[in-house]
Coordinates of C-alpha atoms and ligand atoms in Angstrom, one line a residue:
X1 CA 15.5 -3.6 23.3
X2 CA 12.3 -6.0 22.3
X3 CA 10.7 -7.7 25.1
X4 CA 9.5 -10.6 24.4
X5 CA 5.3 -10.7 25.2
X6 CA 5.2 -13.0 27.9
X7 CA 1.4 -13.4 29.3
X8 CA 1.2 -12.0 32.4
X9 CA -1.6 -12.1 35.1
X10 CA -4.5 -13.3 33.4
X11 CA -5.6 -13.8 29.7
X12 CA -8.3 -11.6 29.0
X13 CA -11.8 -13.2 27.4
X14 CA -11.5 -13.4 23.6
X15 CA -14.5 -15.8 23.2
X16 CA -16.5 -12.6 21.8
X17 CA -14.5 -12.9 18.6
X18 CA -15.6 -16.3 18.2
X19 CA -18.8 -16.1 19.2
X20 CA -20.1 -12.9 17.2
X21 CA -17.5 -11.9 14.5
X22 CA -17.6 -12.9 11.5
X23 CA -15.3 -16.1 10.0
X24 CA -14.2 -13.2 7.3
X25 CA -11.8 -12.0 10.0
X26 CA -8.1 -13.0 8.9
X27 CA -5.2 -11.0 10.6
X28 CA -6.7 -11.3 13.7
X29 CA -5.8 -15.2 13.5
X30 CA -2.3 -15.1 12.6
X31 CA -1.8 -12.5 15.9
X32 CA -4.0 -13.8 18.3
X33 CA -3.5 -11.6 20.4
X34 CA -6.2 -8.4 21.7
X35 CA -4.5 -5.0 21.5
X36 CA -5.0 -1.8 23.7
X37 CA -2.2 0.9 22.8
X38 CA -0.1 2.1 20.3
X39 CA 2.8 4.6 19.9
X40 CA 5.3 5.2 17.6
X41 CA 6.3 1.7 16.3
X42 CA 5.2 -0.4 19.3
X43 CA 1.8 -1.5 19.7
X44 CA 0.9 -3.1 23.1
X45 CA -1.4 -6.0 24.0
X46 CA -3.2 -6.9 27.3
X47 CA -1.2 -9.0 28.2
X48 CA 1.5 -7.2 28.8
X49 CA 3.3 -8.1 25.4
X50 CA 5.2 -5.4 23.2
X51 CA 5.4 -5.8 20.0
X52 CA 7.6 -3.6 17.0
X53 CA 5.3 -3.0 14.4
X54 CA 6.8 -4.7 10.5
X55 CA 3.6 -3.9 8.9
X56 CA 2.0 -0.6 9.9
X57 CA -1.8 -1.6 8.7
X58 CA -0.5 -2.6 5.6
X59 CA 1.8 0.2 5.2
X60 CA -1.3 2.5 6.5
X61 CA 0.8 3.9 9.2
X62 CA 3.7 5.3 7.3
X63 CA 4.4 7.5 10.1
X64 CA 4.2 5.3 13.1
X65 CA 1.0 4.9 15.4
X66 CA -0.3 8.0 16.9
X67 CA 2.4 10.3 16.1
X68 CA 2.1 13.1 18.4
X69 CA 1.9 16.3 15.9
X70 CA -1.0 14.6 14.4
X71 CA -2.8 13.5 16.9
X72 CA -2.6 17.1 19.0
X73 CA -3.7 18.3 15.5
X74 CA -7.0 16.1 15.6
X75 CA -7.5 16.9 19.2
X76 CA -7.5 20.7 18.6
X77 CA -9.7 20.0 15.6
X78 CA -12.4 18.0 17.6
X79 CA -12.1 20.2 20.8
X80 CA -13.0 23.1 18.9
X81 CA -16.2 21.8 17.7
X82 CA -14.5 20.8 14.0
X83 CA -17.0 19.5 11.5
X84 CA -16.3 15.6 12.1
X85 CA -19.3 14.9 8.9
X86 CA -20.0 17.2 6.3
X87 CA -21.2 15.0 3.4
X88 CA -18.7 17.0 0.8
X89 CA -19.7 20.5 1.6
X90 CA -16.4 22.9 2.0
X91 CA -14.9 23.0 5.5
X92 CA -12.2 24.8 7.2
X93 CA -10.5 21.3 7.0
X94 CA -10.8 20.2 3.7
X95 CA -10.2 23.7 2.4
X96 CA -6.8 23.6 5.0
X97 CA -5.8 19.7 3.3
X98 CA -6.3 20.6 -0.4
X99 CA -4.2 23.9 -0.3
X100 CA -1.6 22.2 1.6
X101 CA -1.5 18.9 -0.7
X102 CA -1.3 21.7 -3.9
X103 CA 1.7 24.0 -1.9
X104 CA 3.7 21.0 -1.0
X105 CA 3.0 17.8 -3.4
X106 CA 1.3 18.6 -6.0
X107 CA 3.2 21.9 -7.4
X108 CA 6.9 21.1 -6.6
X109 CA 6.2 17.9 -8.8
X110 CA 4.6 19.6 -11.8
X111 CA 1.4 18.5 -11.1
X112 CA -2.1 19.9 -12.5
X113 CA -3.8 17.4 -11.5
X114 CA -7.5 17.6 -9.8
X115 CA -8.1 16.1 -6.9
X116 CA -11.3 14.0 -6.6
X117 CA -12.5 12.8 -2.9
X118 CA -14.4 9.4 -3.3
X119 CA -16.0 7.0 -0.5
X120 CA -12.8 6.6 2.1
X121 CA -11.1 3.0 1.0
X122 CA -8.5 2.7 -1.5
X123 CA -11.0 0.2 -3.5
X124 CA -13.6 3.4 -4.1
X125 CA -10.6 5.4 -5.4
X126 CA -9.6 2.5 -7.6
X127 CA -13.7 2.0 -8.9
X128 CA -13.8 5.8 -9.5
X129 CA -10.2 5.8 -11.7
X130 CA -11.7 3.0 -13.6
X131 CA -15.3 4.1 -13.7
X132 CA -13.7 7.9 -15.3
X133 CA -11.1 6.0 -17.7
X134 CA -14.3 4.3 -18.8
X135 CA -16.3 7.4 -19.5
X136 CA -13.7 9.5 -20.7
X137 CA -12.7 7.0 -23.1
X138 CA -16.1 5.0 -24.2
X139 CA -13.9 2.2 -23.9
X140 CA -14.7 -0.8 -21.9
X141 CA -11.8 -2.8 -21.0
X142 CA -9.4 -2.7 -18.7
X143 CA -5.2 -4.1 -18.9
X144 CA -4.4 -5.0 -15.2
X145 CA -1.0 -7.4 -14.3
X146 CA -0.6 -10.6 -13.0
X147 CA 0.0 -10.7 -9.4
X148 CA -2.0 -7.1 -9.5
X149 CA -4.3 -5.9 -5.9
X150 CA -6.8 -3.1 -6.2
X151 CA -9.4 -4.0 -3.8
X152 CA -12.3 -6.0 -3.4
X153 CA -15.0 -4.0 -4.5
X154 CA -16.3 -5.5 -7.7
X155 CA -14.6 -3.0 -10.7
X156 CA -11.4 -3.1 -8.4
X157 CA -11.7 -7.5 -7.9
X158 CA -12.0 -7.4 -11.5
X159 CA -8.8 -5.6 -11.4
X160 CA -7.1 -8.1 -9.1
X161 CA -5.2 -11.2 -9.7
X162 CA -5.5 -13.5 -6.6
X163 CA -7.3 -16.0 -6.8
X164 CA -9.0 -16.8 -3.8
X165 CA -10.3 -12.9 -3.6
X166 CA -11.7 -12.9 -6.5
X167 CA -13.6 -16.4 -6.2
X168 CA -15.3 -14.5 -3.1
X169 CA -17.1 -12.3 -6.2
X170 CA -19.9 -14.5 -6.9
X171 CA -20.6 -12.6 -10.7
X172 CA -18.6 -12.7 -13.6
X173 CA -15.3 -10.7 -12.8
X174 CA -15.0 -9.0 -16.7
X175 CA -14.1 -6.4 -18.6
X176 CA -10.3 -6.4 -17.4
X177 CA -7.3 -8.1 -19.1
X178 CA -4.3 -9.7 -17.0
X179 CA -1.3 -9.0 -19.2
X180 CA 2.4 -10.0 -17.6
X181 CA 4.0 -7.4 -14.9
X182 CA 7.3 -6.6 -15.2
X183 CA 9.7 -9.9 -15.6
X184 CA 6.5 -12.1 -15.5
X185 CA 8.2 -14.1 -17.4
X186 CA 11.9 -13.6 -16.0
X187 CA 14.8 -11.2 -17.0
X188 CA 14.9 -12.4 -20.6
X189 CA 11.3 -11.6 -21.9
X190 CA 10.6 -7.7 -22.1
X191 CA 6.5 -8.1 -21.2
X192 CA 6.1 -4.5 -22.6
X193 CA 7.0 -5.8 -25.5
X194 CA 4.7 -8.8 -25.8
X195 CA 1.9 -5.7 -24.6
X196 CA 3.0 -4.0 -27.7
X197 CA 2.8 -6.3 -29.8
X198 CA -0.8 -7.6 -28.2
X199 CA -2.2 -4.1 -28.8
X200 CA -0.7 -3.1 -32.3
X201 CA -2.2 -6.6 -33.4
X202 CA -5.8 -6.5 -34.5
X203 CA -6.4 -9.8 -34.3
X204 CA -4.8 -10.6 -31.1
X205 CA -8.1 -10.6 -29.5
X206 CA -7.2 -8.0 -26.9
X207 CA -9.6 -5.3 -27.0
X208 CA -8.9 -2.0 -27.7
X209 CA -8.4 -0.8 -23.6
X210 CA -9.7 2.6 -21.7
X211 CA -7.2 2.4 -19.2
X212 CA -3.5 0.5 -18.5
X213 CA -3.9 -0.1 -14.5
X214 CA -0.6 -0.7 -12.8
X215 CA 1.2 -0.1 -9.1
X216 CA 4.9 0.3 -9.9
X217 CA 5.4 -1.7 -6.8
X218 CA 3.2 -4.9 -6.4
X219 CA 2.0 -4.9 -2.3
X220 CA 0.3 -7.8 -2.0
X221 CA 1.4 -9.3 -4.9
X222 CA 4.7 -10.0 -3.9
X223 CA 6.7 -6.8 -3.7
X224 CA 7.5 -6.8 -7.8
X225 CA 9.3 -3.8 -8.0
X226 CA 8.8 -2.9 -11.8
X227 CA 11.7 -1.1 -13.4
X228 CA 11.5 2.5 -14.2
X229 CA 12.3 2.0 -18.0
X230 CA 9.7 -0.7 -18.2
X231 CA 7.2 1.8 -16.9
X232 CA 8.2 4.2 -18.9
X233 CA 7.5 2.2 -21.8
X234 CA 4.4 1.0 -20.1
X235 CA 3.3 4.7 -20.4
X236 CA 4.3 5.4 -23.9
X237 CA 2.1 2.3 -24.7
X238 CA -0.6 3.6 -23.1
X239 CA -0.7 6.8 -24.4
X240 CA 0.0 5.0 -28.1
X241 CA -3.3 3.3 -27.8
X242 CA -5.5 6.3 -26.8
X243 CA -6.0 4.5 -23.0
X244 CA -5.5 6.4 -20.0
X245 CA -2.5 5.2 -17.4
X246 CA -3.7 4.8 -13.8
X247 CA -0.9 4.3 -11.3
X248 CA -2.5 2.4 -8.1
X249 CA -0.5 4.0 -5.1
X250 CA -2.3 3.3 -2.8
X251 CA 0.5 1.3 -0.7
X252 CA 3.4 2.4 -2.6
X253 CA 2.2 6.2 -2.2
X254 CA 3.1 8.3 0.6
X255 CA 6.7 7.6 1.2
X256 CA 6.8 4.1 1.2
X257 CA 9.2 4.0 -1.7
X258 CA 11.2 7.2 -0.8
X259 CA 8.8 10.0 -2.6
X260 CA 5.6 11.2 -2.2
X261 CA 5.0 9.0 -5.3
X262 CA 6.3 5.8 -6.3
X263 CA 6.8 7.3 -10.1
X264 CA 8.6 10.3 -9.0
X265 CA 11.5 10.9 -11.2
X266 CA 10.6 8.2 -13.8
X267 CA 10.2 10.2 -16.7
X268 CA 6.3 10.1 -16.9
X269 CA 3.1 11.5 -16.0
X270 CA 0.1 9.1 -14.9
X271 CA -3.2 10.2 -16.1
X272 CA -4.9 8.9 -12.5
X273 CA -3.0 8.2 -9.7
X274 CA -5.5 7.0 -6.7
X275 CA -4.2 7.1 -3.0
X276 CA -5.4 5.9 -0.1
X277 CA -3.8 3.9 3.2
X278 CA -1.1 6.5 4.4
X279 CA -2.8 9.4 3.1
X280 CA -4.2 10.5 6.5
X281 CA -1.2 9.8 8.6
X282 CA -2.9 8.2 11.5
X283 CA -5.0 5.2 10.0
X284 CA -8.3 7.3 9.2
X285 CA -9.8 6.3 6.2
X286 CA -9.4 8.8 3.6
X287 CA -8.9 7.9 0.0
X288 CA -8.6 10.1 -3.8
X289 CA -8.3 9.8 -6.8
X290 CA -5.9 12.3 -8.6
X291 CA -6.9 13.4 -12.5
X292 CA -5.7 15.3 -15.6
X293 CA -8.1 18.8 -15.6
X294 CA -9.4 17.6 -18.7
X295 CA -10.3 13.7 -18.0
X296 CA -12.8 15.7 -15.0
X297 CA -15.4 15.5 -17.3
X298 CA -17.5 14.1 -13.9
X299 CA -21.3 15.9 -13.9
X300 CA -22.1 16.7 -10.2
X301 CA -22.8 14.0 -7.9
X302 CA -22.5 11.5 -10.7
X303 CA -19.8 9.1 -8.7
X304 CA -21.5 9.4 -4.8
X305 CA -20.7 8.7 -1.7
X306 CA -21.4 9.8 2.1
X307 CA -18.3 9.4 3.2
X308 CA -16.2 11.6 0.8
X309 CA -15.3 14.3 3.4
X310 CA -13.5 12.8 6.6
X311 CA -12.8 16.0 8.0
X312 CA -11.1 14.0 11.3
X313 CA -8.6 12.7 8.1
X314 CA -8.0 16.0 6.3
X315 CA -7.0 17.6 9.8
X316 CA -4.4 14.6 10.0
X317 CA -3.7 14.3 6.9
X318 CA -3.0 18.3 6.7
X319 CA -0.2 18.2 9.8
X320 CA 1.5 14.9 8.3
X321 CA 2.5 17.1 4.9
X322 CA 3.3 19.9 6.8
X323 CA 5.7 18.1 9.4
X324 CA 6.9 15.7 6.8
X325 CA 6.8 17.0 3.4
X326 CA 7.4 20.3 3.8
X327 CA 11.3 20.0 3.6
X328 CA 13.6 17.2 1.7
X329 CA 15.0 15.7 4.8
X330 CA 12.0 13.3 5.7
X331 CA 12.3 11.5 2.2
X332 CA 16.1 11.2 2.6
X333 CA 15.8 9.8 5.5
X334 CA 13.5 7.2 4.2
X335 CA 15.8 6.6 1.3
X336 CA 18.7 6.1 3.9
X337 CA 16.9 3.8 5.6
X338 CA 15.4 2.2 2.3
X339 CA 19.6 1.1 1.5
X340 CA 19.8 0.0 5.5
X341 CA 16.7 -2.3 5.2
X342 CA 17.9 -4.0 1.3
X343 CA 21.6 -4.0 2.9
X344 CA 20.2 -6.5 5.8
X345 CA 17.7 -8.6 3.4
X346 CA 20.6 -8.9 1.2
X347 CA 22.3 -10.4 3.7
X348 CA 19.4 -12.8 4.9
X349 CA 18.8 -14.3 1.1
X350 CA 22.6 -14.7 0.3
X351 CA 23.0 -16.8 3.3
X352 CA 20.0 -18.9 2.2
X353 CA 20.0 -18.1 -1.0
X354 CA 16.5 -16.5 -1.2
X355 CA 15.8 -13.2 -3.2
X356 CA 15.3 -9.7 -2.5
X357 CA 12.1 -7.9 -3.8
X358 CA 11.2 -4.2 -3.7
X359 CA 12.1 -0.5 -3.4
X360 CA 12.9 1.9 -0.7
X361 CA 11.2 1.0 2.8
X362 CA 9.0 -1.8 0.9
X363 CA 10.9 -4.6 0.6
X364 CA 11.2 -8.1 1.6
X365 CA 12.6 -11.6 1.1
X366 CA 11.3 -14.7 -1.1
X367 CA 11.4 -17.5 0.3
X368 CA 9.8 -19.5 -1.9
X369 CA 7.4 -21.5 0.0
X370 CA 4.4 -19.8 2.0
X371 CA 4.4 -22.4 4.8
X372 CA 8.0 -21.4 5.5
X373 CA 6.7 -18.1 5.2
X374 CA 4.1 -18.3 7.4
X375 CA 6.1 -20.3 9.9
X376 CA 9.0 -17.8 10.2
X377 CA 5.9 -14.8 10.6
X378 CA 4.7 -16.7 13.4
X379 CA 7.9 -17.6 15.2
X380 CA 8.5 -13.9 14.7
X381 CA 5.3 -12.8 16.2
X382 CA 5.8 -14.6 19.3
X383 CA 9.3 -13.0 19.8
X384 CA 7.9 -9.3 19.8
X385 CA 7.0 -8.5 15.9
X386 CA 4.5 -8.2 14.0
X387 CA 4.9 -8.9 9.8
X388 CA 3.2 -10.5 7.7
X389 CA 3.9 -12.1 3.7
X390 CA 2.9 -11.2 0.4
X391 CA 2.5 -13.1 -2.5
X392 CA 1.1 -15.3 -4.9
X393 CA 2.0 -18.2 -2.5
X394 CA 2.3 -16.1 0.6
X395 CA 6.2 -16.5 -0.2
X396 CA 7.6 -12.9 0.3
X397 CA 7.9 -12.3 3.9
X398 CA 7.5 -8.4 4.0
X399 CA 9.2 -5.3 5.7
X400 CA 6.6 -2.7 6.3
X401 CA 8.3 -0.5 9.2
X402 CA 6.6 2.7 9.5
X403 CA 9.1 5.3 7.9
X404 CA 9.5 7.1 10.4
X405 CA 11.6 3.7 12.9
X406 CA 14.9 4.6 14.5
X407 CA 17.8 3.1 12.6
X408 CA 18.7 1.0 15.9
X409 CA 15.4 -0.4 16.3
X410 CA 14.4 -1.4 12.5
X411 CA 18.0 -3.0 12.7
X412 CA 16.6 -4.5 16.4
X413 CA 13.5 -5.9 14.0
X414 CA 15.9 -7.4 11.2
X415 CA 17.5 -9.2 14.3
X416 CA 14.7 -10.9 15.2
X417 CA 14.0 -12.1 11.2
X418 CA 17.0 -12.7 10.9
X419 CA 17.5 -14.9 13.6
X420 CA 13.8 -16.8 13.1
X421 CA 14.4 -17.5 9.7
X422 CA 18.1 -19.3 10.6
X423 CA 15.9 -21.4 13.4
X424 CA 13.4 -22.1 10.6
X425 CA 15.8 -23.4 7.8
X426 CA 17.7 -25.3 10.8
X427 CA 14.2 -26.9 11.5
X428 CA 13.7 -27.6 8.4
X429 CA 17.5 -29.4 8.0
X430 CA 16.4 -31.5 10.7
X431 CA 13.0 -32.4 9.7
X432 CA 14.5 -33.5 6.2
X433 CA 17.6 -35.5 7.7
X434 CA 14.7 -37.9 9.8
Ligands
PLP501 C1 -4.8 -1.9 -0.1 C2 -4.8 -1.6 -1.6 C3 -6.0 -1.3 -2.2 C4 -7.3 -1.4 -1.6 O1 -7.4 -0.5 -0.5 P1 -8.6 -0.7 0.6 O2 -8.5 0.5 1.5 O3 -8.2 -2.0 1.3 O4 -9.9 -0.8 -0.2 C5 -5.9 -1.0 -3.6 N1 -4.7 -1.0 -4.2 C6 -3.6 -1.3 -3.6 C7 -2.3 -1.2 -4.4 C8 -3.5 -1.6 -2.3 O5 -2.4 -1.9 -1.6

């Protein structure tokens, strides 16, 4: 069912990459490869190598590369003379995205929440949720979690916990406490208690915070799946100590974990919820920020941006509720295939006795060293799929199909994981019995 990309004919000319493109560049060197089409799960290099698709631009493509619906709907849009810019002035588009995001997310799940349309990456909705809790509260700090991602922007670094990223800052990253996520510290230590206790002390040292930033699944971090009691009490805390909750779902958003949300059905209302990467359904940039009516205490203009109206993404963005959210079957479907994908880890770790991390379609497998990480990725790429790790180490290799995969073919995918990661502990046997 995979073919395995085997060069064929000649290999085209990269040496424009090296020659002109900056050393930031970083997937492009773990898949050497140059790509030309998409569709669906598979994307195609020139070379004549097809590959199934584990990561989905970082779980940007929830619903699989050019999906048909939404790309007819974009072609419509644009052959029609659609607005493509409009600064934020109202369009036909943006009127069409925000009616259909209030009919079919945001009213079913009891939400009053405004929407607020920042600069189109997930790390502008993340500055604007922070630069609001700020405002709203007069407060300056920040509580963010250990093994935490929010972006790279400067508010959002400061947000972060890695390392490395936030070495790239060059200022002071301030302003921002890293308390423990969820088991931080393992099963036995409740962290939302040492938070408590942190907050109600006023000599702890731990200012008094404007907002409590937290994604209820960690993406980069590692795929710490937080419980929902823990957040819960994460949310009373918040609310306890006058600061705002933000919930970052930006990756865990938009289906990944089985909802539209990632809190659905928890028991609790986040002040700010900010949303980006699978929000437009095709890989358009296109990014909000969600808020209580009365934290919208914004005056006009007073968080900018020319990009805040990517018409091209509402008109995706628009058809992907309407095909996928507009009924219960698409998110059972993801559940379903959520159990299929922790059924088939499960069986991975337990026969090497690694560990299972995550929730519904974003999980993955620990195994606790990122060069075996990386070296299972690789051997994986070259048989015909793409995935990548997660991590403070790089040490979570991690599963992120788009949602929308045939049963056969995600199990087609485990296969080949499955299969690499037996050849790499086997290496590894043999390098360790010389
Ligand atoms: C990817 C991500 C961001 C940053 O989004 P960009 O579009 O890369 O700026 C922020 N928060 C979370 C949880 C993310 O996964």
């Amino acid at each position: 069912m995979i073919t395995t990309p085997q060069p064929s004919g000649a290999i085209p000319d990269r040496t424009i990459y090296e020659r002109r493109e900056s050393a930031v560049r970083s997937y492009a060197r773990s898949m050497p490869r140059q790509f030309g089409k998409a569709e669906g799960v598979w994307m195609h290099d020139d070379q004549g190598g097809r590959y199934l698709d584990f990561l989905s631009g970082c779980s940007t493509l929830n619903y699989g590369h050019n999906h048909p619906i939404l790309k007819q709907a974009l072609l419509d849009y644009i052959a029609a003379d659609g607005i493509a810019h409009g600064l934020d002035l109202h369009t036909h588009a943006k009127r069409d995205f925000l009616a259909t995001f209030e009919q079919l997310i945001l009213k079913p799940r009891g939400l009053d929440h405004r929407v607020m349309f920042t600069g189109p990456t997930g790390t502008n909705a993340v500055e604007a949720a922070i630069k609001l809790a700020r405002k709203v509260t007069g407060r300056e700090m920040v509580i963010a979690f250990t093994n935490g991602f929010h972006g790279m922007t400067l508010g959002a670094l400061a947000c972060t916990g890695n390392a490395t990223k936030r070495g790239g800052a060059g200022v002071p990253l301030s302003h921002v406490a890293h308390e423990p996520y969820f088991d931080y510290y393992g099963p036995e230590v409740d962290t939302a208690d040492l938070l408590e206790q942190r907050l109600a002390d006023p000599s702890s040292g731990l200012d008094a915070p404007a907002a409590i930033l937290i994604e209820t699944v960690q993406g980069e971090g590692g795929l710490n799946a937080a419980s929902p009691e823990w957040l819960r009490r994460i949310a009373e805390i918040a609310k306890a100590h006058g600061a705002l909750l933000i919930v970052d779902d930006i990756q865990a958003g938009c289906g990944r974990t089985g909802g539209f949300f990632s809190f659905e059905d928890m028991g609790f209302t986040p002040d700010i919820v900010t949303l980006a990467k699978s929000l437009s359904g095709m890989g358009l940039p296109f990014a909000l920020t969600l808020l209580r009516p009365e934290l919208d205490q914004w005056s006009p203009g007073e968080h900018n941006g020319t990009f805040r109206g990517n018409n091209h993404a509402f008109v995706t963005a628009t058809a992907a509720l309407r095909h996928f959210w507009g009924s219960a079957d698409f998110q059972r479907d993801v559940e379903r295939r959520g159990e299929l994908l922790a059924m088939r880890l499960g069986r991975i770790a337990a026969e090497h006795g690694f560990e299972v991390r995550g929730r519904g379609m974003m999980r993955g497998v620990n195994v606790a060293s990122g060069e075996f990480a990386s070296a299972v990725t690789a051997a994986c790429f070259d048989a015909g799929l793409i995935i990548e790790t997660s991590g403070a180490h790089d040490e979570v290799i991690k599963v992120l199909a788009p949602l929308v995969i045939d049963d056969a073919v995600l199990a087609a995918g485990l296969d080949i994981l499955e299969t690499k990661i037996r050849e790499a502990m086997a290496a590894d046997y043999a390098v360790a019995a010389e």
